[in-house]
Each structure stands twice: as C-alpha cells, then as structure tokens.
PDB file of C-alpha atoms in Angstrom:
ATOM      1  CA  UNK A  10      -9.043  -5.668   0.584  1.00  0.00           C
ATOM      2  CA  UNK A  11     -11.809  -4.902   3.156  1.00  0.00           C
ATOM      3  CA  UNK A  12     -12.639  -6.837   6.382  1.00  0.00           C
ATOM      4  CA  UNK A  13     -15.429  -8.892   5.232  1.00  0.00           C
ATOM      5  CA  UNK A  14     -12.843 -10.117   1.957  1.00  0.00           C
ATOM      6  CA  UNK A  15     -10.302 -11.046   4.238  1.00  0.00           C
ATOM      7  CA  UNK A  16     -12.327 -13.051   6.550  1.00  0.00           C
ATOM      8  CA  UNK A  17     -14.077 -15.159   2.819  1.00  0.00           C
ATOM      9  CA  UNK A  18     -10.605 -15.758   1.910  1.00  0.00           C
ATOM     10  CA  UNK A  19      -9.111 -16.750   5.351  1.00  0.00           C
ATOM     11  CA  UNK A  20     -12.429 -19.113   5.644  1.00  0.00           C
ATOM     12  CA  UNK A  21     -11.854 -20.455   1.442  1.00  0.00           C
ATOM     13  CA  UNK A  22      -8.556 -21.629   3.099  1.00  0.00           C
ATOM     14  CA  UNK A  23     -10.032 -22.934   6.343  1.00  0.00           C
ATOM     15  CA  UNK A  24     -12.890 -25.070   5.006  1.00  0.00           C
ATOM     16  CA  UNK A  25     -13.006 -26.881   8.387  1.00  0.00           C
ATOM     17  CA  UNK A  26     -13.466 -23.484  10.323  1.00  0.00           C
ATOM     18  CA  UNK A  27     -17.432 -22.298  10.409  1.00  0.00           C
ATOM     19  CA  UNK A  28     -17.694 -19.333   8.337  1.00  0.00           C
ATOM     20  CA  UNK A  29     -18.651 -17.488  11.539  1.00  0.00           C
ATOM     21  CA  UNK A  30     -15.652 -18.619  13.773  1.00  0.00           C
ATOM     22  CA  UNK A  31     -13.041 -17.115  11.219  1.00  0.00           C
ATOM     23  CA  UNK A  32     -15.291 -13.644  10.935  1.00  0.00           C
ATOM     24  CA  UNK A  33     -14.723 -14.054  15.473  1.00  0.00           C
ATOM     25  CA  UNK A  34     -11.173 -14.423  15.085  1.00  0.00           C
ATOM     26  CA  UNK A  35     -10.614 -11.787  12.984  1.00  0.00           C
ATOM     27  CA  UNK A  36     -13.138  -8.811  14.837  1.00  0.00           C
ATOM     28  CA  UNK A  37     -10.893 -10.192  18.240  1.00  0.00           C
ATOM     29  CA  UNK A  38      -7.652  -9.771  16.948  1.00  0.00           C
ATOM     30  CA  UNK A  39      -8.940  -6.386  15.512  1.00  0.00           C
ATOM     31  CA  UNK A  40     -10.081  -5.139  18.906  1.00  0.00           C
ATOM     32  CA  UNK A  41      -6.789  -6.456  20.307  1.00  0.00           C
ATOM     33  CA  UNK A  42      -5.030  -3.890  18.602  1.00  0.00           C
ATOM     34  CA  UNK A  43      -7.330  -1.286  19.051  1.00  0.00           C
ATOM     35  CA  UNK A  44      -7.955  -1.784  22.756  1.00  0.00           C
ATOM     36  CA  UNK A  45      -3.654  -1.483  23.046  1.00  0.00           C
ATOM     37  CA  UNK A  46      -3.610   1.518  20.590  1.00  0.00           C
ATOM     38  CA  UNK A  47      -6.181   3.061  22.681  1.00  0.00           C
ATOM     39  CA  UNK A  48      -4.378   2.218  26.493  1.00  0.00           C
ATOM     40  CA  UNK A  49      -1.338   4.120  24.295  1.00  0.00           C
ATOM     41  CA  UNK A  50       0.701   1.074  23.726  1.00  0.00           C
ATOM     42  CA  UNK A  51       2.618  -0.278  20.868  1.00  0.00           C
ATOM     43  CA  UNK A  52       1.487  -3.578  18.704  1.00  0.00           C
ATOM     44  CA  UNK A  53       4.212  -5.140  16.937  1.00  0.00           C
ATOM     45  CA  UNK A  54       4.140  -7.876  14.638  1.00  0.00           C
ATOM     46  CA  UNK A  55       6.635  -9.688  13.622  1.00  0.00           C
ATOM     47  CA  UNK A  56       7.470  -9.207  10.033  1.00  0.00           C
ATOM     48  CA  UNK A  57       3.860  -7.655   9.625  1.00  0.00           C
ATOM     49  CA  UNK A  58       4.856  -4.562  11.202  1.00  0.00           C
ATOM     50  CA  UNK A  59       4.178  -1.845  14.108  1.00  0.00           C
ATOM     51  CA  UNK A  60       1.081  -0.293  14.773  1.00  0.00           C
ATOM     52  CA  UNK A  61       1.689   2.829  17.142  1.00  0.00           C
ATOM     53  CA  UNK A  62      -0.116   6.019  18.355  1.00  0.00           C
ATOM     54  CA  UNK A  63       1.591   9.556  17.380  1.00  0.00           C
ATOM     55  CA  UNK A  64       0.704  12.682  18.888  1.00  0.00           C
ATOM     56  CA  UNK A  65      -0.758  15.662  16.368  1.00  0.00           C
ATOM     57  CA  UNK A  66      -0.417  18.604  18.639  1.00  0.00           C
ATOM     58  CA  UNK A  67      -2.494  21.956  18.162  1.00  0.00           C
ATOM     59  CA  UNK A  68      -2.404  23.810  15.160  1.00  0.00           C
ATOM     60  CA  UNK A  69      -4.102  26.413  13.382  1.00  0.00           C
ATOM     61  CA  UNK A  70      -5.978  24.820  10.387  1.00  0.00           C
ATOM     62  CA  UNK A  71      -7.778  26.744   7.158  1.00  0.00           C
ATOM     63  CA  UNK A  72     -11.105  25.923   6.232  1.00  0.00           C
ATOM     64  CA  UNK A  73     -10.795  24.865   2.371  1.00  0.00           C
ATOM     65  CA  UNK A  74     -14.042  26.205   1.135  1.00  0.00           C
ATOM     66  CA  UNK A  75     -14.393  29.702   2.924  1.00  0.00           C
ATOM     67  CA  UNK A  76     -10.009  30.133   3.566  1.00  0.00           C
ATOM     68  CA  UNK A  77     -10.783  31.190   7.621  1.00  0.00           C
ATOM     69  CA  UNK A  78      -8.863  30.207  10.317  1.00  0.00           C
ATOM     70  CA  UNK A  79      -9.661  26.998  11.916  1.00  0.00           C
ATOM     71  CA  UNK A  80      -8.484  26.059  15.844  1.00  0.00           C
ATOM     72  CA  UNK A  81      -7.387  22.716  15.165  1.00  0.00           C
ATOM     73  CA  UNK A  82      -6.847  20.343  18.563  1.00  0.00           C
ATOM     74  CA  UNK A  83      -4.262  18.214  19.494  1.00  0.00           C
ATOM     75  CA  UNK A  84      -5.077  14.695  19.188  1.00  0.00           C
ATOM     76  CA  UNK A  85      -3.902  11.234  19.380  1.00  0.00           C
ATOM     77  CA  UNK A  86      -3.782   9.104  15.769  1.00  0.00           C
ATOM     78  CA  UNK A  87      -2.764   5.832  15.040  1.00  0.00           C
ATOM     79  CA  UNK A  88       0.738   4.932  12.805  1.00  0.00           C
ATOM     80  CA  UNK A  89       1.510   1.676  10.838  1.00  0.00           C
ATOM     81  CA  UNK A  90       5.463   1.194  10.165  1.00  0.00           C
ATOM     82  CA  UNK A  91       5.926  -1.665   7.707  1.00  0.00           C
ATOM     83  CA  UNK A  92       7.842  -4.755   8.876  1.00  0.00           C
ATOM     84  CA  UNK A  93      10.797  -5.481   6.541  1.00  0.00           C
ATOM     85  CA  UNK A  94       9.560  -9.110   5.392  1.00  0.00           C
ATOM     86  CA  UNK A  95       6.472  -7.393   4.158  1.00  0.00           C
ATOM     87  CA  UNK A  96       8.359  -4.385   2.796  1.00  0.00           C
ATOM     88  CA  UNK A  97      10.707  -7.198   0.718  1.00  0.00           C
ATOM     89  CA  UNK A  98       7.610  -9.264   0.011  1.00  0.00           C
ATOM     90  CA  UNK A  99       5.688  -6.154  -1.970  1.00  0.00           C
ATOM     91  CA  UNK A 100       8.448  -4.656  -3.381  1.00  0.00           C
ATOM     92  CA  UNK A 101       9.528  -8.639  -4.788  1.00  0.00           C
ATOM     93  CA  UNK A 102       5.808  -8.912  -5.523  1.00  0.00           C
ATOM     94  CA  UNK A 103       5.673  -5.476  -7.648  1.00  0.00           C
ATOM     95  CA  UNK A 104       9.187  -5.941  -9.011  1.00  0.00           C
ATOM     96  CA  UNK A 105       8.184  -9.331 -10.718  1.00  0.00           C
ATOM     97  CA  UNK A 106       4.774  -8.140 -12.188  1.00  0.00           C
ATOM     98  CA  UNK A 107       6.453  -4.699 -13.665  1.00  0.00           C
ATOM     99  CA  UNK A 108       9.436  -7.062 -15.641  1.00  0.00           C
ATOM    100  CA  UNK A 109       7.837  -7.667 -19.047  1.00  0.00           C
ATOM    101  CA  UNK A 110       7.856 -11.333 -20.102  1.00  0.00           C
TER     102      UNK A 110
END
C-alpha cells in the first residue's frame, strides 16, 4: 500500500471527513515521525511498533559494475521494529489464508 491508498481507504471509512482533511492528517503524522527521526529520537507506537535511527559507520564499499573500491560514509538510517500485536496480527492473518479449506 502507498500513501495516496491509505489516505482513499482511511477517507472510504470516514465519509464525514473531506477527502482533503484525511490526506492533512496523514502528511502531519508522517512529518511527526520524520521531524523526531531526524532530531535522533525514537517513535514508538503502541502495538504498531518502533521507528528508530541506527548508525551505518564508514566502510569500504565495491562498485558492482567496474569491482573498484568505493569510500563509503558513515551515515544515519532509519529502523522499523515490529510491535508484537502487529507481528501476531500478520502472522494470524498469513496463517489462516495458507490453511486450505
């Protein structure tokens, strides 16, 4: 699911929210997280999960095509850790769908 699907289907089930208002709601809780990740602090919710920055220090890299050494930077990348209501919610989910009927 992309962005723009999830903000049609939150709207489908809000009929009494403007189209517009959900697609708000959505970009600010978005830039919530990502103004946190960015100031280096943790987002947690609750049986959602954790988003989280990890540090990727230095490394030496290859280039794929030509096989050189690359210099590769340290940098600073964001990390998702499941919750485990959504973990038990997928796994349920794919469990019933994979029983044959």
């Amino acid at each position: 699911m992309i962005k723009s699907e999830l903000i049609d289907k939150l709207a489908e089930a809000n009929p009494h929210l403007y189209h517009r208002d959900v697609e708000r709601v959505v970009n600010t809780i978005l830039d919530g997280i990502t103004e946190s990740l960015a100031r280096g602090e943790r987002v947690e919710l609750r049986g959602f999960g954790a988003f989280s920055v990890r540090h990727r220090p230095p490394r030496v890299g290859r280039n794929p095509r030509t096989g050189d050494s690359v210099a590769v930077k340290e940098k600073h990348v964001p990390f998702f850790k499941t919750g485990k209501e959504l973990r038990e919610r997928v796994d349920a989910s794919r469990a019933s769908k994979s029983t044959p009927a």
